[in-house]
Amino acid sequence: MPIIKAYVMPHPPLAVPEVGRGKERGIAATLAAMEQVAGEVAEVKPDTIIFITPHGTMYGDYFHISPGEKARGDFARFGTDGVQVDAVYDTAMAEEISRLAGERDVPAGIQGEGDPSLDHGVTVPMYYINKKLRDYKTVRISQSGLDPAAHYRMGQILAAAAENLGRKVIVIASGDLSHKLADDGPYGYTPEGAVFDREVMAVLGAGDFPALMEMDSKLREKAAECGYGSFVMLAGCFDGVGVRAAQMSYEGPFGVGYGVVSFAPAEAAQGFVHTPLDPYRALAKQSLEYGLKTGCLMPLPQNLPPEMLSRRAGAFVSIHKNGQLRGCIGTIAPTTENIGSEIIQNAVSAGLQDTRFPPVDASELPFLAYKVDILEAPEEIDHAGDLDVKQYGVIVESGRKRGLLLPNLDGIDTVAQQIEIARQKAGISPSEAISLKRFKVVRYE
């Protein structure tokens, strides 16, 4: 049985009235959304709820799953002794997750627990759920210091374990957003805090998991967030499944961002359905996967849009992983019979023959994002004033040397930068005379 539903939930201790002592009224929208989540969970009546937390036993290179049959947590460190939360662990599910992780070479298991008591990443969401449902078992798994791809794979394992055991499972991805939204917040203020919250809520609310995987790691660090790993693990739970997502609330009045988002398989709930890749990127993806599997170029599919079968054009295929470039190869002018064949050829080259990177391994395929640029015919120009870094790419030539730079690239803000980088790519020194061409692209990303 697949994952029935999943939720992103924050974990502010002040959301518990005995801790907040009235201050919780400042996050009324968050509390209402958490009450709604609890009601929806109670309607589903899951066998097991998996809590993914950033505040449990955490290792840099290992996903820790809490062992044993039960655990208890309280809010004593937050100033109250009167509230306790109890969990009964699903030991069979924990064992199955550990077994699958071993099979798939993902470092995870029940060894090495520090404090066995429930952390507030679990107790706060559980406090609300337990008000409406008690008869369920729990798995508690911590984030790790491993990269987003590993967290995604861990999510795939959670879904596989639920399927193997026939459990009705709900996943709670516990995590706050930026902790730097205000000067009087816990970590002060930085403008990147609001940027991160805006971006992560947009991609989560759209169910756009590829964009989630592509988020800038430097932005996440500057925002001082704690939930990203939980969110990526949740995304892995829906690998290969159409998902409906709905933002339930967002606010950050105390300098910390709190977001609540719901997710369900496409047929199970109302909301946004993430759209599939366009034909250009889909072909690039299929081409690289086929090339890795067979060692050959994929035959040209005949069900492509007419333009891809009848028109010739140069094409660049760029591959990214975890927001970082993983390979890019392209052709300035067409070298094959049509755009479709151009993409097939360049996608395989970008993944396997870009000498700046090692060849893509099959284990990386689920975590790759693709961009395809279709080039219009270049035109000669007389001077740099005819360029625009956002609108035009540039080709710089000197004798047999030729360098190209695509338009509208991050970090390239001036025509002078654009020309200089194209010179460097071609090995053209500043003293050599050059001629210029410009071109437009149609970009699929």
C-alpha positions as MATLAB code, in Angstrom:
seq = 'MPIIKAYVMPHPPLAVPEVGRGKERGIAATLAAMEQVAGEVAEVKPDTIIFITPHGTMYGDYFHISPGEKARGDFARFGTDGVQVDAVYDTAMAEEISRLAGERDVPAGIQGEGDPSLDHGVTVPMYYINKKLRDYKTVRISQSGLDPAAHYRMGQILAAAAENLGRKVIVIASGDLSHKLADDGPYGYTPEGAVFDREVMAVLGAGDFPALMEMDSKLREKAAECGYGSFVMLAGCFDGVGVRAAQMSYEGPFGVGYGVVSFAPAEAAQGFVHTPLDPYRALAKQSLEYGLKTGCLMPLPQNLPPEMLSRRAGAFVSIHKNGQLRGCIGTIAPTTENIGSEIIQNAVSAGLQDTRFPPVDASELPFLAYKVDILEAPEEIDHAGDLDVKQYGVIVESGRKRGLLLPNLDGIDTVAQQIEIARQKAGISPSEAISLKRFKVVRYE';
ca = [
       0.000    0.000    0.000;
       1.529    3.391   -0.956;
       1.861    6.402    1.333;
      -1.711    7.601    1.914;
      -0.930   11.214    2.780;
       1.978   13.351    3.925;
       2.291   16.715    5.595;
       4.920   19.351    6.177;
       4.424   20.569    9.748;
       6.420   23.000   11.903;
       7.365   22.313   15.504;
       7.295   25.535   17.546;
       7.032   24.494   21.223;
       4.917   27.581   21.888;
       2.210   25.961   19.739;
       1.474   23.890   22.859;
      -0.678   26.208   25.023;
       0.976   25.119   28.245;
       4.288   26.329   26.778;
       3.003   29.308   24.823;
       0.946   30.721   27.730;
      -0.981   32.958   25.348;
       1.857   33.682   22.976;
       0.557   30.905   20.718;
      -2.242   33.253   19.678;
       0.352   35.008   17.522;
       0.444   31.958   15.206;
      -3.286   31.342   15.013;
      -3.188   30.367   11.328;
      -0.500   27.761   12.017;
      -2.451   26.275   14.921;
      -5.632   26.109   12.845;
      -3.757   24.310   10.066;
      -2.232   21.846   12.529;
      -5.689   21.147   13.957;
      -6.900   20.522   10.403;
      -4.034   18.111    9.772;
      -4.938   16.236   12.948;
      -8.535   15.941   11.796;
      -7.524   14.641    8.371;
      -5.144   12.109    9.923;
      -7.906   10.898   12.238;
     -10.208   10.388    9.247;
      -7.598    8.228    7.493;
      -6.904    6.152   10.639;
      -3.388    5.137    9.587;
      -1.673    2.047   10.895;
       1.603    3.944   11.176;
       2.736    7.565   11.181;
       6.346    8.177   10.158;
       7.814   11.309   11.741;
      10.884   12.771   10.029;
      12.683   15.119   12.413;
      15.710   17.426   12.350;
      16.090   17.273   16.139;
      16.513   13.584   16.949;
      19.753   11.613   17.042;
      21.543   12.960   13.991;
      24.711   11.836   12.205;
      26.614   13.316    9.304;
      26.634   10.090    7.311;
      23.763    7.983    8.660;
      19.964    8.133    8.993;
      19.009    7.127   12.531;
      15.749    5.247   13.134;
      14.625    5.122   16.759;
      14.766    1.569   18.178;
      12.664   -0.100   20.826;
       8.954   -0.512   21.414;
       7.939    2.863   22.836;
       9.152    6.319   23.812;
       8.000    9.392   25.693;
       8.623   13.094   25.275;
       7.749   16.200   27.261;
       8.230   19.957   27.224;
      10.228   20.382   30.430;
      13.071   22.151   28.642;
      10.538   24.679   27.409;
       9.262   25.562   30.848;
       6.412   23.165   31.573;
       6.292   19.761   33.283;
       2.605   19.108   32.801;
       2.492   17.762   29.242;
       3.768   14.395   28.045;
       3.504   12.679   24.674;
       3.787    8.900   24.297;
       4.578    6.875   21.190;
       4.340    3.163   20.452;
       6.916    2.242   17.826;
       6.209    0.109   14.770;
       9.194   -2.198   15.219;
       8.404   -4.257   12.110;
       8.365   -1.111    9.966;
      11.649    0.098   11.457;
      13.230   -3.277   10.697;
      11.917   -3.271    7.120;
      13.223    0.244    6.504;
      16.628   -0.803    7.850;
      16.636   -3.936    5.691;
      15.779   -2.035    2.515;
      18.372    0.622    3.289;
      21.009   -2.092    3.542;
      19.920   -3.592    0.224;
      20.053   -0.204   -1.501;
      23.330    0.893    0.070;
      21.785    3.784    1.996;
      23.379    4.237    5.454;
      20.448    3.926    7.854;
      19.414    1.848   10.833;
      18.563    1.640   14.522;
      22.106    1.713   15.906;
      23.662    4.590   17.810;
      20.742    6.232   19.544;
      21.644    9.009   21.966;
      18.658   10.358   23.883;
      15.712    7.930   23.474;
      13.121   10.508   24.523;
      10.995   12.110   21.811;
      12.334   15.433   20.551;
      10.136   18.476   19.928;
      10.310   17.870   16.163;
       8.010   14.926   16.966;
       6.225   15.954   20.152;
       4.741   19.186   18.782;
       3.039   17.655   15.700;
       2.150   14.547   17.736;
       0.538   16.707   20.447;
      -2.020   17.889   17.895;
      -2.550   14.509   16.231;
      -3.008   12.755   19.571;
      -5.881   15.050   20.461;
      -7.905   13.341   17.720;
      -6.258    9.930   17.229;
      -4.360    7.624   19.582;
      -4.579    4.181   18.007;
      -1.548    4.213   15.699;
       2.103    3.222   15.761;
       5.098    5.423   15.066;
       8.421    5.402   13.268;
      10.839    8.215   14.125;
      13.649    8.866   11.668;
      16.146   11.706   11.799;
      17.625   13.789    9.045;
      21.342   13.342    8.380;
      24.224   15.417    7.098;
      24.081   13.584    3.774;
      23.135   15.365    0.555;
      19.584   15.911   -0.755;
      19.877   12.919   -3.093;
      20.434   10.614   -0.117;
      17.416   12.087    1.679;
      15.318   11.514   -1.441;
      16.461    7.900   -1.639;
      15.573    7.477    2.027;
      12.061    8.676    1.202;
      11.847    6.078   -1.559;
      12.755    3.443    1.014;
      10.019    4.617    3.406;
       7.442    4.233    0.634;
       8.783    0.800   -0.323;
       8.621   -0.383    3.291;
       4.987    0.735    3.563;
       4.204   -1.108    0.330;
       5.997   -4.285    1.385;
       4.225   -4.490    4.743;
       0.826   -3.403    3.450;
       0.687   -0.631    6.021;
      -1.614    2.374    5.767;
       1.020    5.065    6.346;
       1.055    8.841    6.797;
       4.321   10.788    6.754;
       4.915   13.921    8.824;
       7.921   15.928    7.624;
       8.676   18.070   10.649;
      10.626   21.252   10.041;
      10.619   24.990   10.529;
      11.630   27.337    7.747;
      14.041   30.270    8.115;
      15.079   31.286   11.622;
      16.305   34.696   10.384;
      13.157   36.640    9.612;
      13.489   39.364   12.271;
      16.135   41.202   14.271;
      14.589   39.956   17.503;
      14.306   36.371   16.231;
      16.473   33.513   17.529;
      19.260   34.096   14.978;
      18.722   37.714   13.972;
      17.784   38.921   10.502;
      19.027   38.289    6.990;
      17.145   39.122    3.763;
      17.753   35.592    2.500;
      15.405   34.304    5.201;
      12.279   35.676    3.556;
      13.573   34.673    0.120;
      14.021   31.071    1.223;
      10.577   30.921    2.840;
       8.924   32.355   -0.248;
      10.705   29.926   -2.578;
      10.244   26.786   -0.487;
       6.552   27.462    0.123;
       6.035   28.053   -3.594;
       7.628   24.755   -4.622;
       5.997   22.768   -1.823;
       2.590   24.290   -2.491;
       2.955   23.347   -6.152;
       4.182   19.842   -5.414;
       7.196   20.732   -7.564;
       9.673   18.258   -6.108;
      12.304   18.670   -8.879;
      12.467   22.389   -8.039;
      12.776   21.472   -4.351;
      15.833   19.346   -5.150;
      17.321   22.256   -7.121;
      17.129   24.832   -4.311;
      20.334   26.772   -3.687;
      22.303   25.265   -0.792;
      23.856   28.653    0.023;
      20.394   30.202    0.310;
      19.339   27.416    2.675;
      22.419   27.970    4.815;
      21.966   31.733    5.022;
      18.287   31.288    5.922;
      19.188   29.030    8.886;
      16.385   26.585    8.121;
      15.941   23.184    9.734;
      13.260   21.486    7.619;
      14.724   21.047    4.144;
      16.024   17.517    4.705;
      12.626   16.429    6.023;
      10.895   17.951    3.009;
      13.198   16.193    0.538;
      12.659   12.858    2.284;
       8.909   13.431    1.984;
       9.387   14.114   -1.743;
      11.124   10.766   -2.142;
       8.061    9.059   -0.681;
       6.162   10.107   -3.820;
       8.819    9.189   -6.376;
       7.142    8.315   -9.660;
       3.695    9.207   -8.303;
       1.500   12.101   -9.370;
       0.938   14.285   -6.328;
      -1.644   16.831   -5.259;
      -0.309   19.516   -2.943;
      -2.048   22.273   -1.020;
      -0.560   25.038    1.123;
      -2.566   25.201    4.333;
      -0.805   28.078    6.126;
       2.358   30.153    6.370;
       3.408   32.790    8.878;
       6.533   33.974   10.676;
       5.692   36.525   13.363;
       8.434   35.544   15.812;
      11.362   35.552   13.413;
      10.881   31.904   12.391;
       8.893   30.712    9.378;
       6.149   28.142    9.973;
       4.553   26.390    6.989;
       1.919   23.667    6.779;
       1.448   21.833    3.453;
      -0.485   18.674    2.573;
       0.361   16.064   -0.067;
      -1.492   13.055   -1.430;
      -1.372   10.771   -4.464;
      -3.112   12.542   -7.348;
      -6.300   10.520   -7.157;
      -6.695   10.916   -3.398;
      -7.146   14.636   -2.742;
      -7.992   18.025   -4.160;
      -5.212   20.416   -5.092;
      -2.437   21.035   -7.591;
      -1.204   18.154   -9.764;
       2.441   18.500  -10.751;
       2.678   18.523  -14.540;
       5.031   16.172  -16.398;
       8.152   17.284  -18.250;
       7.708   19.023  -21.601;
       8.638   16.851  -24.643;
      12.076   18.456  -24.978;
      13.286   17.756  -21.441;
      11.478   14.417  -21.366;
      13.410   13.346  -24.464;
      16.709   14.459  -22.913;
      15.948   12.449  -19.768;
      14.890    9.341  -21.694;
      17.947    9.578  -23.951;
      20.461    9.599  -21.116;
      18.683    6.799  -19.252;
      18.550    4.693  -22.441;
      22.220    5.399  -23.184;
      23.318    4.337  -19.701;
      21.265    1.155  -19.876;
      22.196    0.028  -23.397;
      25.388    1.848  -24.331;
      23.658    3.031  -27.523;
      21.822    6.119  -28.714;
      18.063    5.849  -28.329;
      16.074    5.464  -31.557;
      14.131    8.603  -32.442;
      10.541    8.321  -31.110;
       7.908    9.084  -33.719;
       5.324   10.498  -31.313;
       7.193   13.772  -30.774;
       5.722   17.185  -31.642;
       6.032   17.921  -35.394;
       8.657   20.637  -34.888;
      11.010   18.153  -33.215;
      10.775   15.804  -36.205;
      10.817   18.279  -39.104;
      12.978   21.225  -38.001;
      16.775   21.318  -37.728;
      18.501   23.482  -35.112;
      21.420   23.549  -32.725;
      20.582   22.458  -29.189;
      22.217   22.534  -25.768;
      21.343   20.038  -23.042;
      22.273   20.959  -19.453;
      22.033   18.514  -16.550;
      21.892   19.607  -12.899;
      22.043   17.706   -9.631;
      21.243   19.266   -6.263;
      21.248   22.691   -7.892;
      24.763   22.237   -9.335;
      25.748   21.768  -12.968;
      26.437   18.089  -13.723;
      27.074   18.310  -17.461;
      26.375   20.505  -20.490;
      26.990   19.793  -24.171;
      25.484   21.490  -27.206;
      25.747   22.275  -30.871;
      25.748   25.803  -32.304;
      24.389   24.638  -35.653;
      22.432   21.455  -36.411;
      24.477   18.293  -36.934;
      21.606   15.809  -37.270;
      18.410   15.478  -39.271;
      16.093   17.159  -36.741;
      15.784   18.679  -33.271;
      14.788   15.362  -31.706;
      17.974   13.653  -32.863;
      20.022   16.675  -31.801;
      18.649   16.394  -28.250;
      19.235   12.632  -28.084;
      22.858   13.035  -29.130;
      23.616   15.988  -26.860;
      21.839   14.589  -23.806;
      24.020   11.494  -23.838;
      27.121   13.614  -24.428;
      26.216   15.965  -21.561;
      25.817   13.056  -19.159;
      28.738   10.922  -20.247;
      31.244   13.001  -22.222;
      31.514   16.429  -20.575;
      35.185   16.289  -19.537;
      34.615   18.697  -16.632;
      32.692   15.993  -14.756;
      32.840   12.223  -14.249;
      30.253   10.314  -16.295;
      26.797   10.136  -14.760;
      26.159    6.909  -12.845;
      22.835    5.077  -13.021;
      22.291    5.654   -9.285;
      22.156    9.413   -9.939;
      19.341    9.312  -12.487;
      16.416    9.928  -10.093;
      18.070   13.140   -8.863;
      18.902   14.851  -12.158;
      17.175   17.893  -13.625;
      17.354   18.775  -17.316;
      17.355   21.990  -19.320;
      17.168   22.184  -23.113;
      18.005   25.279  -25.191;
      17.014   25.323  -28.869;
      19.154   27.824  -30.769;
      17.926   30.093  -33.505;
      20.320   30.800  -36.388;
      23.109   33.182  -35.286;
      23.515   36.588  -36.950;
      26.649   38.685  -37.296;
      26.785   41.987  -35.418;
      29.139   44.940  -35.695;
      29.703   45.797  -32.053;
      28.885   44.764  -28.485;
      26.143   47.364  -28.255;
      23.941   45.013  -30.274;
      24.025   42.439  -27.457;
      21.717   41.975  -24.462;
      22.736   39.360  -21.859;
      19.120   38.475  -21.090;
      17.882   38.249  -24.681;
      20.851   37.090  -26.754;
      23.567   34.496  -26.534;
      26.962   35.395  -27.999;
      29.500   33.666  -30.241;
      33.019   35.083  -30.129;
      35.390   34.113  -32.975;
      39.045   34.742  -33.725;
      40.461   32.721  -36.594;
      39.582   29.106  -35.873;
      38.859   29.787  -32.218;
      35.212   30.077  -31.267;
      33.481   30.420  -27.911;
      29.780   30.473  -27.124;
      27.771   31.598  -24.112;
      24.024   31.133  -23.723;
      21.786   34.060  -22.720;
      20.180   34.765  -19.368;
      22.627   32.851  -17.175;
      22.853   33.320  -13.407;
      25.720   35.599  -12.436;
      26.195   37.050  -15.946;
      24.855   40.603  -15.685;
      26.772   42.600  -18.299;
      27.711   42.260  -21.966;
      31.377   42.695  -21.016;
      31.162   39.659  -18.710;
      29.403   37.670  -21.419;
      32.073   38.405  -24.021;
      34.955   37.827  -21.600;
      33.681   34.393  -20.543;
      33.096   33.405  -24.175;
      36.684   34.510  -24.933;
      38.009   32.374  -22.081;
      36.059   29.323  -23.244;
      37.606   29.670  -26.700;
      41.133   30.424  -25.457;
      41.111   33.852  -27.110;
      43.447   36.306  -25.384;
      42.409   39.907  -24.650;
      44.861   41.146  -27.300;
      43.323   39.130  -30.152;
      40.785   40.748  -32.454;
      37.359   39.125  -32.444;
      34.147   39.042  -34.445;
      30.760   38.697  -32.798;
      27.536   36.864  -33.523;
      24.351   36.850  -31.491;
      21.518   34.341  -31.283;
      18.254   33.762  -29.441;
      17.171   30.557  -27.752;
      13.934   28.888  -26.771;
      14.558   27.482  -23.292;
      12.836   24.534  -21.648;
      13.677   24.319  -17.918;
];
